[in-house]
Coordinates of C-alpha atoms and ligand atoms in Angstrom, one line a residue:
X1 CA 83.7 51.4 34.3
X2 CA 83.1 51.6 30.5
X3 CA 85.9 50.2 28.4
X4 CA 88.6 52.8 27.4
X5 CA 88.0 52.5 23.6
X6 CA 84.4 53.4 24.2
X7 CA 85.3 56.2 26.6
X8 CA 87.8 57.5 23.9
X9 CA 85.1 57.6 21.2
X10 CA 82.8 59.5 23.5
X11 CA 85.5 62.0 24.3
X12 CA 86.3 62.4 20.6
X13 CA 82.6 63.0 19.8
X14 CA 82.6 65.7 22.4
X15 CA 85.9 67.5 21.5
X16 CA 87.0 66.3 18.1
X17 CA 90.1 64.0 17.7
X18 CA 92.7 66.9 17.7
X19 CA 91.8 67.8 21.3
X20 CA 91.8 64.3 22.8
X21 CA 95.0 62.3 23.2
X22 CA 95.9 59.0 24.6
X23 CA 99.4 58.7 23.1
X24 CA 102.1 57.3 25.4
X25 CA 104.1 60.5 25.0
X26 CA 101.3 62.9 26.0
X27 CA 100.3 60.7 28.9
X28 CA 103.9 60.6 30.1
X29 CA 104.2 64.4 29.8
X30 CA 101.1 64.9 32.0
X31 CA 102.2 62.3 34.6
X32 CA 104.1 64.9 36.6
X33 CA 104.0 68.6 37.4
X34 CA 106.9 70.8 38.6
X35 CA 107.3 68.3 41.5
X36 CA 110.2 66.0 41.1
X37 CA 108.7 62.5 41.5
X38 CA 111.1 59.5 41.9
X39 CA 110.2 56.6 39.5
X40 CA 109.4 54.5 42.5
X41 CA 106.2 56.6 42.9
X42 CA 104.7 54.6 40.0
X43 CA 104.5 51.6 42.4
X44 CA 101.9 53.6 44.4
X45 CA 100.1 55.7 41.9
X46 CA 98.8 55.5 38.4
X47 CA 100.3 58.9 37.5
X48 CA 99.7 58.5 33.7
X49 CA 96.2 59.8 32.8
X50 CA 94.2 57.6 30.4
X51 CA 93.3 60.6 28.3
X52 CA 94.4 64.2 28.0
X53 CA 91.7 66.6 26.8
X54 CA 91.8 70.3 25.8
X55 CA 88.4 71.9 26.1
X56 CA 87.7 75.4 24.6
X57 CA 84.4 76.3 26.2
X58 CA 82.6 76.1 29.5
X59 CA 80.0 73.9 27.8
X60 CA 82.7 71.4 26.7
X61 CA 84.0 71.3 30.3
X62 CA 80.5 70.5 31.5
X63 CA 80.1 67.8 28.9
X64 CA 83.4 66.2 30.1
X65 CA 82.3 66.2 33.7
X66 CA 79.0 64.6 32.6
X67 CA 80.9 61.9 30.6
X68 CA 82.8 61.0 33.7
X69 CA 79.6 59.6 35.3
X70 CA 79.3 57.3 32.3
X71 CA 83.0 56.2 32.2
X72 CA 83.6 56.2 35.9
X73 CA 86.9 57.9 35.1
X74 CA 88.1 60.5 37.6
X75 CA 88.8 64.1 36.3
X76 CA 92.0 66.0 37.1
X77 CA 92.0 69.8 36.1
X78 CA 95.3 71.2 35.2
X79 CA 96.7 74.7 34.3
X80 CA 100.4 75.3 33.7
X81 CA 101.4 72.2 35.7
X82 CA 103.8 74.2 37.7
X83 CA 102.5 73.2 41.2
X84 CA 105.1 71.8 43.6
X85 CA 103.5 68.9 45.3
X86 CA 101.8 66.7 42.7
X87 CA 98.4 68.4 42.9
X88 CA 97.8 68.3 39.1
X89 CA 98.8 64.7 38.4
X90 CA 96.3 61.7 38.5
X91 CA 96.6 59.1 41.2
X92 CA 94.4 56.5 39.4
X93 CA 94.6 57.6 35.8
X94 CA 91.4 59.1 34.3
X95 CA 90.8 62.2 32.2
X96 CA 93.2 65.0 32.6
X97 CA 91.7 68.4 31.5
X98 CA 94.4 70.8 30.3
X99 CA 92.7 74.2 30.6
X100 CA 95.2 76.2 28.5
X101 CA 93.1 76.4 25.4
X102 CA 90.7 78.5 27.4
X103 CA 92.9 81.5 27.4
X104 CA 90.8 84.4 26.2
X105 CA 89.6 87.7 27.6
X106 CA 85.8 87.6 27.8
X107 CA 85.3 91.2 28.7
X108 CA 87.2 94.3 30.0
X109 CA 85.4 97.1 31.7
X110 CA 87.5 100.2 32.6
X111 CA 84.4 101.8 34.3
X112 CA 84.2 99.1 37.0
X113 CA 87.9 98.3 36.7
X114 CA 87.3 94.6 36.1
X115 CA 88.4 92.0 33.6
X116 CA 86.8 88.6 32.9
X117 CA 89.1 86.0 31.6
X118 CA 89.1 82.3 30.9
X119 CA 90.8 80.2 33.5
X120 CA 93.6 78.8 31.3
X121 CA 95.0 82.3 30.6
X122 CA 98.3 83.0 32.4
X123 CA 98.5 85.8 35.0
X124 CA 101.2 87.4 33.0
X125 CA 99.0 87.5 29.9
X126 CA 96.2 89.0 31.9
X127 CA 98.6 91.7 33.3
X128 CA 99.9 92.6 29.9
X129 CA 96.4 92.9 28.4
X130 CA 95.3 95.2 31.2
X131 CA 98.6 97.2 31.2
X132 CA 98.2 97.9 27.5
X133 CA 94.9 99.7 28.5
X134 CA 96.3 101.7 31.4
X135 CA 95.3 99.3 34.3
X136 CA 97.0 96.4 36.0
X137 CA 96.5 93.5 38.4
X138 CA 97.0 94.5 42.1
X139 CA 99.0 91.3 42.7
X140 CA 99.9 88.2 40.7
X141 CA 101.8 85.0 41.4
X142 CA 105.6 85.0 41.5
X143 CA 105.2 82.4 38.7
X144 CA 102.9 84.6 36.6
X145 CA 104.6 83.6 33.3
X146 CA 103.3 80.0 33.5
X147 CA 100.7 79.9 36.3
X148 CA 97.2 80.0 34.9
X149 CA 94.3 81.9 36.5
X150 CA 92.6 78.7 37.6
X151 CA 95.8 77.1 38.9
X152 CA 96.8 80.1 40.9
X153 CA 93.5 80.4 42.6
X154 CA 93.4 76.7 43.4
X155 CA 96.9 76.9 44.8
X156 CA 96.0 80.1 46.8
X157 CA 99.3 81.7 45.7
X158 CA 100.8 85.0 46.9
X159 CA 103.3 86.8 45.0
X160 CA 104.2 90.2 43.4
X161 CA 102.2 93.1 44.7
X162 CA 100.7 91.2 47.7
X163 CA 102.9 93.1 50.2
X164 CA 101.2 96.4 49.1
X165 CA 97.9 95.4 47.7
X166 CA 97.0 92.0 49.3
X167 CA 96.9 88.6 47.7
X168 CA 94.8 87.0 45.0
X169 CA 91.8 86.8 47.4
X170 CA 91.5 90.6 47.0
X171 CA 91.9 90.3 43.3
X172 CA 89.1 87.8 42.4
X173 CA 85.6 89.3 42.2
X174 CA 83.7 86.3 40.8
X175 CA 84.4 82.8 39.5
X176 CA 82.6 80.6 37.0
X177 CA 83.0 77.0 38.0
X178 CA 81.7 73.8 36.5
X179 CA 80.7 71.7 39.5
X180 CA 81.1 68.0 39.8
X181 CA 77.3 67.6 38.9
X182 CA 78.1 69.6 35.6
X183 CA 76.1 72.6 36.7
X184 CA 77.7 76.0 36.2
X185 CA 78.1 78.1 39.3
X186 CA 78.9 81.8 39.7
X187 CA 80.5 82.3 43.1
X188 CA 79.5 86.0 43.5
X189 CA 76.9 88.5 42.3
X190 CA 78.0 89.9 38.9
X191 CA 77.3 93.5 39.8
X192 CA 79.3 93.3 43.0
X193 CA 82.9 93.9 42.1
X194 CA 83.4 95.1 45.7
X195 CA 82.4 91.7 47.1
X196 CA 79.8 92.9 49.7
X197 CA 77.2 90.2 49.1
X198 CA 77.1 86.5 49.6
X199 CA 80.2 85.1 48.1
X200 CA 81.2 81.5 47.6
X201 CA 84.6 82.4 46.1
X202 CA 86.7 81.7 49.2
X203 CA 85.9 77.9 49.0
X204 CA 87.9 77.7 45.8
X205 CA 91.1 79.4 47.1
X206 CA 93.5 76.6 47.8
X207 CA 91.0 73.9 46.8
X208 CA 93.7 72.4 44.6
X209 CA 91.2 71.3 42.0
X210 CA 89.1 69.2 44.3
X211 CA 85.8 71.1 44.2
X212 CA 85.1 71.9 40.6
X213 CA 86.7 73.1 37.4
X214 CA 87.1 76.9 37.3
X215 CA 86.4 78.0 33.7
X216 CA 86.5 81.8 34.1
X217 CA 87.3 84.6 36.6
X218 CA 86.4 88.2 37.0
X219 CA 89.4 90.1 38.4
X220 CA 89.7 93.5 39.9
X221 CA 92.2 96.0 38.4
X222 CA 94.0 99.1 39.6
X223 CA 95.6 102.0 37.8
X224 CA 99.0 101.1 36.3
X225 CA 101.8 102.9 38.1
X226 CA 103.9 105.6 36.3
X227 CA 107.1 103.9 37.2
X228 CA 108.4 100.5 38.4
X229 CA 111.9 100.7 39.8
X230 CA 113.9 97.7 41.2
X231 CA 116.7 98.3 43.6
X232 CA 119.2 95.7 44.9
X233 CA 121.2 95.7 48.2
X234 CA 123.9 93.1 49.2
X235 CA 124.3 92.0 52.8
X236 CA 127.0 90.3 54.9
X237 CA 124.7 87.3 55.5
X238 CA 121.2 86.0 55.1
X239 CA 119.9 86.9 58.6
X240 CA 121.0 90.5 58.0
X241 CA 119.1 90.6 54.7
X242 CA 116.0 89.2 56.6
X243 CA 116.4 91.9 59.3
X244 CA 116.4 94.6 56.5
X245 CA 113.1 93.3 55.2
X246 CA 111.5 93.5 58.7
X247 CA 113.0 96.9 59.3
X248 CA 111.7 98.2 56.0
X249 CA 108.2 97.0 56.7
X250 CA 108.3 98.4 60.3
X251 CA 109.5 101.8 59.0
X252 CA 106.2 101.9 57.0
X253 CA 107.7 101.4 53.5
X254 CA 105.2 99.9 51.1
X255 CA 107.2 98.6 48.1
X256 CA 105.4 96.7 45.4
X257 CA 107.6 93.7 46.2
X258 CA 110.7 92.9 48.3
X259 CA 112.5 89.5 48.2
X260 CA 115.6 87.9 49.7
X261 CA 117.8 85.7 47.6
X262 CA 120.7 84.1 49.3
X263 CA 124.3 83.8 48.0
X264 CA 123.8 80.1 46.9
X265 CA 121.1 81.2 44.5
X266 CA 123.6 83.3 42.7
X267 CA 126.3 80.6 42.8
X268 CA 123.8 78.4 40.8
X269 CA 123.0 81.3 38.5
X270 CA 126.7 82.0 37.8
X271 CA 127.3 78.4 36.8
X272 CA 124.5 78.7 34.2
X273 CA 124.8 82.4 33.1
X274 CA 128.1 84.2 33.0
X275 CA 126.6 87.7 33.2
X276 CA 124.5 87.0 36.4
X277 CA 125.3 89.1 39.5
X278 CA 128.3 88.4 41.8
X279 CA 127.1 85.9 44.5
X280 CA 126.0 87.7 47.7
X281 CA 123.0 87.6 50.1
X282 CA 120.8 90.1 48.4
X283 CA 117.5 91.9 48.8
X284 CA 115.6 93.1 45.7
X285 CA 113.1 95.9 46.4
X286 CA 110.7 96.9 43.7
X287 CA 109.1 100.3 44.1
X288 CA 106.1 101.3 42.0
X289 CA 104.1 104.5 41.8
X290 CA 104.4 108.2 40.8
X291 CA 107.9 109.2 39.8
X292 CA 108.5 111.6 42.7
X293 CA 107.1 109.2 45.2
X294 CA 109.4 106.4 43.9
X295 CA 112.4 108.8 44.1
X296 CA 111.5 109.7 47.7
X297 CA 111.2 106.1 48.7
X298 CA 114.5 105.2 47.1
X299 CA 116.3 107.9 49.0
X300 CA 114.8 106.8 52.3
X301 CA 115.7 103.1 51.6
X302 CA 119.3 104.2 50.7
X303 CA 119.4 105.8 54.1
X304 CA 118.1 102.7 55.9
X305 CA 120.4 100.3 54.1
X306 CA 123.8 101.4 55.6
X307 CA 122.3 100.9 59.1
X308 CA 122.3 97.2 58.3
X309 CA 125.7 97.3 56.6
X310 CA 124.1 96.9 53.2
X311 CA 125.8 97.9 50.0
X312 CA 123.7 99.1 47.1
X313 CA 124.2 97.3 43.9
X314 CA 124.4 99.0 40.5
X315 CA 121.0 99.8 38.8
X316 CA 121.8 97.5 35.9
X317 CA 122.1 94.6 38.3
X318 CA 118.7 95.4 39.9
X319 CA 117.1 95.7 36.5
X320 CA 118.6 92.3 35.5
X321 CA 117.3 90.6 38.6
X322 CA 113.8 92.0 38.1
X323 CA 113.8 91.0 34.4
X324 CA 114.7 87.5 35.5
X325 CA 112.1 87.3 38.2
X326 CA 110.1 84.6 36.6
X327 CA 113.2 82.3 36.1
X328 CA 113.7 81.5 39.8
X329 CA 114.6 77.8 39.3
X330 CA 117.2 77.7 36.5
X331 CA 119.3 75.7 38.9
X332 CA 117.1 72.7 38.0
X333 CA 119.3 72.3 35.0
X334 CA 122.3 71.6 37.2
X335 CA 120.7 68.4 38.6
X336 CA 117.8 66.7 37.2
X337 CA 115.1 67.9 39.5
X338 CA 114.3 70.5 42.2
X339 CA 112.0 70.7 45.0
X340 CA 110.7 73.8 46.8
X341 CA 109.7 73.9 50.5
X342 CA 106.9 76.5 50.6
X343 CA 106.1 77.9 54.0
X344 CA 104.6 80.9 55.8
X345 CA 106.5 82.2 58.8
X346 CA 106.1 85.3 61.0
X347 CA 108.1 88.2 59.4
X348 CA 109.6 88.9 62.8
X349 CA 111.3 85.5 62.8
X350 CA 112.4 85.4 59.1
X351 CA 116.1 85.7 60.0
X352 CA 115.8 82.6 62.3
X353 CA 113.8 80.8 59.6
X354 CA 116.5 81.5 57.0
X355 CA 119.2 80.3 59.3
X356 CA 117.3 77.1 60.0
X357 CA 116.7 76.6 56.2
X358 CA 120.5 76.8 55.5
X359 CA 121.3 74.6 58.5
X360 CA 119.0 71.9 57.3
X361 CA 120.4 72.1 53.8
X362 CA 123.9 71.5 55.2
X363 CA 122.8 68.7 57.6
X364 CA 121.0 66.9 54.8
X365 CA 124.0 67.3 52.5
X366 CA 122.0 69.0 49.8
X367 CA 122.6 71.8 47.4
X368 CA 120.0 74.5 47.8
X369 CA 119.2 78.2 48.1
X370 CA 117.0 80.4 50.2
X371 CA 114.3 82.6 48.8
X372 CA 111.9 84.6 51.0
X373 CA 109.6 87.6 50.7
X374 CA 107.1 89.5 53.0
X375 CA 103.6 88.7 52.0
X376 CA 102.0 91.3 54.2
X377 CA 103.2 93.4 57.2
X378 CA 103.1 90.4 59.6
X379 CA 104.1 87.3 57.6
X380 CA 106.7 86.1 55.1
X381 CA 106.9 83.4 52.5
X382 CA 109.9 81.2 53.1
X383 CA 110.5 79.1 50.0
X384 CA 114.0 77.7 49.8
X385 CA 114.7 75.1 47.1
X386 CA 117.0 72.1 47.0
X387 CA 118.4 70.2 44.0
X388 CA 117.8 66.5 43.5
X389 CA 118.5 63.9 40.9
X390 CA 115.1 62.2 40.6
X391 CA 116.5 59.6 38.1
X392 CA 118.3 57.8 41.0
X393 CA 116.4 56.0 43.7
X394 CA 118.2 58.0 46.4
X395 CA 117.4 61.3 44.7
X396 CA 113.8 61.3 46.1
X397 CA 115.1 61.5 49.6
X398 CA 115.5 65.2 49.1
X399 CA 111.7 65.5 49.6
X400 CA 112.5 64.9 53.3
X401 CA 113.8 68.5 53.3
X402 CA 110.3 69.8 52.6
X403 CA 108.9 67.8 55.5
X404 CA 111.6 68.9 57.9
X405 CA 111.4 72.6 57.0
X406 CA 107.6 72.4 57.3
X407 CA 108.1 71.1 60.9
X408 CA 110.4 74.0 61.6
X409 CA 107.8 76.5 60.2
X410 CA 105.2 75.1 62.6
X411 CA 107.7 75.6 65.5
X412 CA 108.3 79.2 64.4
X413 CA 104.6 79.9 64.6
X414 CA 103.9 79.5 60.8
X415 CA 103.0 76.6 58.6
X416 CA 103.8 74.9 55.3
X417 CA 101.7 75.9 52.2
X418 CA 100.3 73.4 49.7
X419 CA 99.1 69.9 50.3
X420 CA 98.7 68.2 46.8
X421 CA 99.7 64.6 47.0
X422 CA 102.7 64.5 49.3
X423 CA 101.9 66.9 52.1
X424 CA 98.4 65.9 53.0
X425 CA 99.6 64.9 56.5
X426 CA 100.0 68.6 57.3
X427 CA 96.2 69.3 56.9
X428 CA 95.3 68.4 60.5
X429 CA 98.3 70.3 62.0
X430 CA 97.5 73.4 59.9
X431 CA 93.7 73.5 60.5
X432 CA 93.4 71.7 63.9
X433 CA 89.8 70.9 64.7
X434 CA 88.6 72.6 61.5
X435 CA 90.3 69.9 59.4
X436 CA 87.3 67.5 59.2
X437 CA 85.2 70.3 57.8
X438 CA 87.5 70.4 54.7
X439 CA 86.4 66.8 54.0
X440 CA 82.8 67.8 54.7
X441 CA 83.0 70.7 52.1
X442 CA 84.4 68.2 49.6
X443 CA 81.5 65.8 50.2
X444 CA 79.0 68.6 49.7
X445 CA 80.5 69.7 46.4
X446 CA 81.7 66.3 45.1
X447 CA 79.9 63.5 46.9
X448 CA 80.9 61.0 44.2
X449 CA 84.7 61.9 44.5
X450 CA 85.0 62.6 40.8
X451 CA 87.1 65.7 40.7
X452 CA 90.8 65.3 41.5
X453 CA 90.1 62.6 44.1
X454 CA 92.6 61.2 46.5
X455 CA 94.4 64.4 47.3
X456 CA 94.5 67.2 49.9
X457 CA 92.3 65.3 52.5
X458 CA 93.3 61.7 51.8
X459 CA 95.9 60.0 49.7
X460 CA 94.5 57.3 47.3
X461 CA 96.8 54.7 45.8
X462 CA 96.3 53.1 42.4
X463 CA 95.0 49.9 44.1
X464 CA 91.3 49.3 44.6
X465 CA 91.6 46.4 47.1
X466 CA 90.4 47.0 50.7
X467 CA 93.3 47.9 53.0
X468 CA 95.5 49.2 50.1
X469 CA 93.2 51.8 48.6
X470 CA 94.7 54.7 50.5
X471 CA 97.9 55.6 52.3
X472 CA 97.2 56.9 55.8
X473 CA 98.6 60.5 56.0
X474 CA 100.7 59.6 59.1
X475 CA 102.4 56.9 57.0
X476 CA 103.3 59.6 54.4
X477 CA 104.7 61.7 57.2
X478 CA 106.9 58.8 58.6
X479 CA 108.0 58.0 55.0
X480 CA 109.3 61.6 54.5
X481 CA 111.0 61.5 58.0
X482 CA 112.8 58.3 56.9
X483 CA 113.8 60.0 53.7
X484 CA 115.2 62.9 55.7
X485 CA 117.1 60.5 58.0
X486 CA 118.6 58.7 55.0
X487 CA 119.8 62.0 53.6
X488 CA 121.6 62.8 56.9
X489 CA 123.5 59.4 56.9
X490 CA 124.5 59.8 53.3
X491 CA 128.3 59.8 53.4
X492 CA 128.9 62.6 50.9
X493 CA 127.2 65.9 50.1
X494 CA 125.6 66.5 46.7
X495 CA 127.9 68.4 44.4
X496 CA 125.7 69.3 41.4
X497 CA 127.5 72.6 40.6
X498 CA 130.9 71.0 40.4
X499 CA 129.6 68.1 38.4
X500 CA 128.0 70.6 36.0
X501 CA 131.2 72.6 35.7
X502 CA 133.2 69.4 35.0
X503 CA 130.6 68.4 32.4
X504 CA 131.0 71.8 30.6
X505 CA 134.8 71.4 30.6
X506 CA 134.5 67.9 29.1
X507 CA 132.2 69.2 26.2
Ligands
FAD601 C1 109.0 79.8 39.3 C2 107.9 79.3 40.2 C3 107.4 80.2 41.2 C4 106.4 79.8 42.0 N1 106.0 80.6 43.0 C5 105.0 80.2 43.8 C6 104.6 81.1 44.9 O1 105.1 82.1 45.1 N2 103.6 80.7 45.7 C7 103.0 79.5 45.5 O2 102.0 79.1 46.2 N3 103.3 78.7 44.4 C8 104.3 79.0 43.6 N4 104.7 78.2 42.6 C9 104.0 76.9 42.4 C10 102.9 77.1 41.3 O3 103.5 77.7 40.2 C11 101.7 77.8 41.7 O4 101.0 77.1 42.6 C12 100.8 78.1 40.4 O5 100.0 79.1 40.7 C13 100.1 76.9 39.9 O6 99.5 77.3 38.7 P1 99.3 76.3 37.5 O7 98.4 76.9 36.5 O8 100.6 75.8 37.0 O9 98.5 75.1 38.2 P2 98.7 73.6 38.1 O10 100.0 73.2 38.7 O11 98.4 73.1 36.8 O12 97.6 73.1 39.1 C14 97.6 73.5 40.5 C15 96.4 72.9 41.2 O13 95.2 73.6 40.7 C16 94.3 72.7 40.1 N5 93.8 73.4 38.9 C17 94.5 74.0 37.9 N6 93.7 74.6 37.1 C18 92.4 74.5 37.5 C19 91.1 74.9 37.1 N7 90.9 75.7 36.0 N8 90.1 74.6 37.9 C20 90.2 73.8 39.0 N9 91.4 73.4 39.4 C21 92.5 73.7 38.7 C22 95.1 71.5 39.8 O14 94.3 70.3 39.8 C23 96.1 71.5 40.9 O15 95.6 70.9 42.1 C24 105.7 78.5 41.8 C25 106.2 77.7 40.8 C26 107.2 78.0 40.0 C27 107.7 77.1 38.9

């Protein structure tokens, strides 16, 4: 490896000093993503990058990738840094590429209903650009405000619109990717927005930054609906709310989005924001389309709701919930960290899954809330979150919840979503005999293990000595089982809400 001063000079020559940083502060900021990582993690991984760089063009990204051959430093691509399982943090330092300066629209073509954007643009910005011109994205991540185009594709996210229009896989027509050998690949044929010809795009969905750096994407658009109308219904408990979601899909409703938020979510919201809705197990249904069609659907839903003892909430409350849809995790302010357990479960078993999520929260003496939504007519995303204080050594044990709920998802016929750094042990269970081919694909694209190495298929440590280089995935699994067991024997439950209320009184 070349010395770091020399590597720094080479980076500065490529990008200019203002877009290369090695300050302690910047390196610290980029040493974590949304995932709450206990400090003890620094014993295992060199989470601080050596350099943070902000390219503005595809050519600059290609030059950075070439430089890594010279310096021997690994490359970690990063978008909004909002991933849940440490996918965008280094394990052995290296060069962290923050893509957010590549955030422009390259072209917009109403005739083919496509838009080509740089990968650092957020999904919300893409949607707003298209909507100002009468079109919109068929679906976008639930975290569209901060999630970038490159980050969303690499995380294979589903979100708003996917129940009706399919997920991001249906949205992406072509990707521009800088491969680990610095060549620029287009994954699909440019004139083929319908995707009928040979298409390498699927390799990059859920690749978690391990196959190349996405620099641009061509996305399909649809006509913007005349009206978007949110409706809110309150239920007697969470399973009843889950049953409503299933009944709604079975009855042939095709809302733009429908989500369940349990009572605890609103308890947290109330502690933080006085005007937030009265706590209850709620379903938020968002209709979109022509005015008459939306009115007909609302009437039919209002007729279905009483059959499940649901009470409709005032329109203003539904509008408020929809307006706050990107602020799902305000509760993080009540503790000092938060972790999300992201899973797919059969829609028909969502009620059971919600009940299990709550039971685990109680048994593990955590504070947490359940969030779930149908992603298509057969499956639902189950993504409860729990609060944790990651400044204390015991805080990290809350990560055991993600492991245990993932096990429950497998038993229900679903699976966890997202591997990153902590959940690599799930790969084999998720993909069975196909799992080794994931490693094979990585070796074809990135034989030198330059791009985001030591994640998704193996877990590298910061150490280079034989025997210590990697943590066997089963050991990570056992570690998280131990964390879950420690939570269970903890004598007292977490009480973040009350602690927060007491703090407010003391101020
Ligand atoms: C409020 C909220 C809601 C969320 N909802 C969901 C959800 O519904 N479903 C879900 O799956 N996740 C969800 N997440 C997690 C996360 O936001 C998504 O995975 C998100 O799409 C990640 O985008 P990002 O730009 O922040 O990516 P990052 O976190 O920066 O990166 C994610 C991964 O992609 C790689 N990457 C980033 N950019 C590039 C690029 N240009 N080229 C190559 N690799 C790249 C990184 O190396 C990393 O492995 C949510 C998070 C929050 C905070």
